[in-house]
Coordinates of C-alpha atoms in Angstrom, one line a residue:
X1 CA -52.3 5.1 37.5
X2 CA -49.9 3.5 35.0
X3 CA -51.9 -0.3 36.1
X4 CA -55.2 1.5 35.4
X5 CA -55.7 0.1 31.6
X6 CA -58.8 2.7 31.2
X7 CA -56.8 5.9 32.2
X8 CA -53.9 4.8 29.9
X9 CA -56.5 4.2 27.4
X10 CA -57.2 7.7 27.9
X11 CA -54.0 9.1 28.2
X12 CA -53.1 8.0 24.7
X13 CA -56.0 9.2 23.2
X14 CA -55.4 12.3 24.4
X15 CA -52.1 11.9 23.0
X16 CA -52.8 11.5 19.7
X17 CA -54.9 14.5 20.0
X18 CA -52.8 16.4 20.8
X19 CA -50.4 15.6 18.2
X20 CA -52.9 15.9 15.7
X21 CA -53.2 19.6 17.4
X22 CA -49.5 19.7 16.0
X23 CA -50.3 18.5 12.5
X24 CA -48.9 15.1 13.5
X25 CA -50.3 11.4 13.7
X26 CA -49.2 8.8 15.4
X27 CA -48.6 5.5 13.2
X28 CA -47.4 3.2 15.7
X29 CA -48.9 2.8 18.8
X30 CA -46.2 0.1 20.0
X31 CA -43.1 2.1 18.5
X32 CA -44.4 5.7 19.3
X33 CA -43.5 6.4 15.8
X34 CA -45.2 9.4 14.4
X35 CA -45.5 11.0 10.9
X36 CA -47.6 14.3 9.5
X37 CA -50.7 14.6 9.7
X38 CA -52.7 15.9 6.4
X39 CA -53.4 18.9 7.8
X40 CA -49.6 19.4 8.7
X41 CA -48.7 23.0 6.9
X42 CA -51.5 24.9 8.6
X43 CA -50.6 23.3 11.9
X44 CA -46.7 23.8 11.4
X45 CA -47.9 27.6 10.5
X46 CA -49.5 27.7 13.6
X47 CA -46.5 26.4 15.5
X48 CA -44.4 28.7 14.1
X49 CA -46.5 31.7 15.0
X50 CA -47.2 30.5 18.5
X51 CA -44.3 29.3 20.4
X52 CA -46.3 29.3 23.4
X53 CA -47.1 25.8 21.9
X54 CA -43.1 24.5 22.4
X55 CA -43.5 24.4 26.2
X56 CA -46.6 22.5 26.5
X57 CA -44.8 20.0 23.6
X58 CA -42.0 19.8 26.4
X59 CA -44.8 19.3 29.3
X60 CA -45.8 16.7 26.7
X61 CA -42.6 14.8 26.6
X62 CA -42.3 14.8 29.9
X63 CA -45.7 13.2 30.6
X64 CA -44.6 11.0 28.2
X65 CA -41.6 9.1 30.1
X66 CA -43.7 9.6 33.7
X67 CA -46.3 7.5 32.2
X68 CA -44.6 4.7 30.9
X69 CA -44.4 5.8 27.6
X70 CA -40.3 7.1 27.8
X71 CA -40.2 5.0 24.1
X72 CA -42.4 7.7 22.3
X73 CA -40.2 10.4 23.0
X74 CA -37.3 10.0 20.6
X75 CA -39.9 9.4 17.7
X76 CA -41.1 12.8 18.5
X77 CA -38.2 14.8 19.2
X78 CA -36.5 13.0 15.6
X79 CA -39.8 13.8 14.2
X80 CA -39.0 17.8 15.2
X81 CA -35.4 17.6 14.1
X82 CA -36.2 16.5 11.0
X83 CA -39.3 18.9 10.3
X84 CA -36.8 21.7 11.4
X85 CA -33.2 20.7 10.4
X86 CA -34.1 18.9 7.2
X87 CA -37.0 20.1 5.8
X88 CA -36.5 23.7 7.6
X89 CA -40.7 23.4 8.4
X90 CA -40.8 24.4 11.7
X91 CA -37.6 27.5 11.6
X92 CA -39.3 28.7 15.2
X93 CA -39.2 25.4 16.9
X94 CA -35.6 25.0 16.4
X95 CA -34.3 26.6 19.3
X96 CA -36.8 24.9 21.7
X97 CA -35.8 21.7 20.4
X98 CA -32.1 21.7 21.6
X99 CA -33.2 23.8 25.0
X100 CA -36.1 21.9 25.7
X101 CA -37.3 18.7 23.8
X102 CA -33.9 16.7 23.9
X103 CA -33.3 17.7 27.4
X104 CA -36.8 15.5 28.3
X105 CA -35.6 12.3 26.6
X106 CA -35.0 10.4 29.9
X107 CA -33.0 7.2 28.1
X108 CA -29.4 8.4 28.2
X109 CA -28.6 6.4 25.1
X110 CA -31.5 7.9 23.4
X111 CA -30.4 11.2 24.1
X112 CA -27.1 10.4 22.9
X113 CA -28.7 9.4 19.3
X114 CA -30.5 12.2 19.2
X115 CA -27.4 14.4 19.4
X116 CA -25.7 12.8 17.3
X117 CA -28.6 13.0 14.8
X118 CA -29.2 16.7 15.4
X119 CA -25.9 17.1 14.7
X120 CA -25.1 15.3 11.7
X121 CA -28.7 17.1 10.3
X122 CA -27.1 20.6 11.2
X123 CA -23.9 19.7 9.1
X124 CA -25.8 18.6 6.4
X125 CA -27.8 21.7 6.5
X126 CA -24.7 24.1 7.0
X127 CA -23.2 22.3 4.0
X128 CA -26.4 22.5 1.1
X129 CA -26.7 26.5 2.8
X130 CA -23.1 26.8 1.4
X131 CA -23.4 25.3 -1.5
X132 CA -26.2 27.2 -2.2
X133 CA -24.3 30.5 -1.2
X134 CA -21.4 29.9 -3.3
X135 CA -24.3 29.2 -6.9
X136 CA -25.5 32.7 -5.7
X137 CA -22.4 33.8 -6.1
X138 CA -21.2 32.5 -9.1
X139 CA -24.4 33.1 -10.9
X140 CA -24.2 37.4 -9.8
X141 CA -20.8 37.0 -11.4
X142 CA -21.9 35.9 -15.0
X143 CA -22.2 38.4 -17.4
X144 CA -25.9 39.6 -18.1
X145 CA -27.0 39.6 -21.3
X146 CA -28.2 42.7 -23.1
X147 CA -31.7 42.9 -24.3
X148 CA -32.0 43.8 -28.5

């Protein structure tokens, strides 16, 4: 199947439809690298209120290395750490991401950079979240001023 140009013609097309499902576009189709699509926030909404989705995103992956393609798959999964961890888009994707999408990447030292990533994201995240807590905290503390 793989030698069979038209099916991997179709294959990718299918693809990028799917990740456009996702609110995502592919921008490279050499690199795998993928970035939002225009319609991202209703299709992140939708991911967040179906997570039926994450498992056919997994299925995805999968397909993904089977198919010759194993070099897409850390564009995608960074593209869901990012969406999640940094820009806190996609808050019910997270689990499925460490469970699921990282657990698909089939190059080892992929993986490994993605771990590393997902935890240097989490640390940053942890740290603005306290930083964040602690301005809360100081602002309820300052006297309120009284209304003439």
């Amino acid at each position: 199947m793989k030698e069979d140009t038209a099916v991997m013609d179709r294959f990718l097309r299918a693809y990028e439809l799917m990740l456009g499902f996702y609110g995502i576009k592919l921008e490279n189709k050499k690199t795998g690298s993928v970035t939002r699509n225009r319609n991202y926030l209703e299709r992140f909404e939708n991911l967040n209120n179906h997570t039926h989705n994450n498992l056919r995103i997994t299925r995805i992956l999968k397909c993904l290395a089977l198919l010759g393609y194993e070099h897409f798959q850390a564009p995608l999964v960074k593209f869901f750490l990012e969406e999640t961890l940094l820009h806190n888009n996609l808050k019910n994707v997270k689990s499925s991401i460490t469970s699921h999408f990282l657990k698909a990447v089939k190059d080892n030292k992929e993986y490994r950079d993605l771990k590393e990533y997902e935890s240097s994201l989490r640390a940053s995240r942890e740290s603005e979240i306290r930083k964040e807590r602690k301005l809360e905290w100081a602002v309820s503390c300052w006297p309120k001023q009284k209304s003439n």
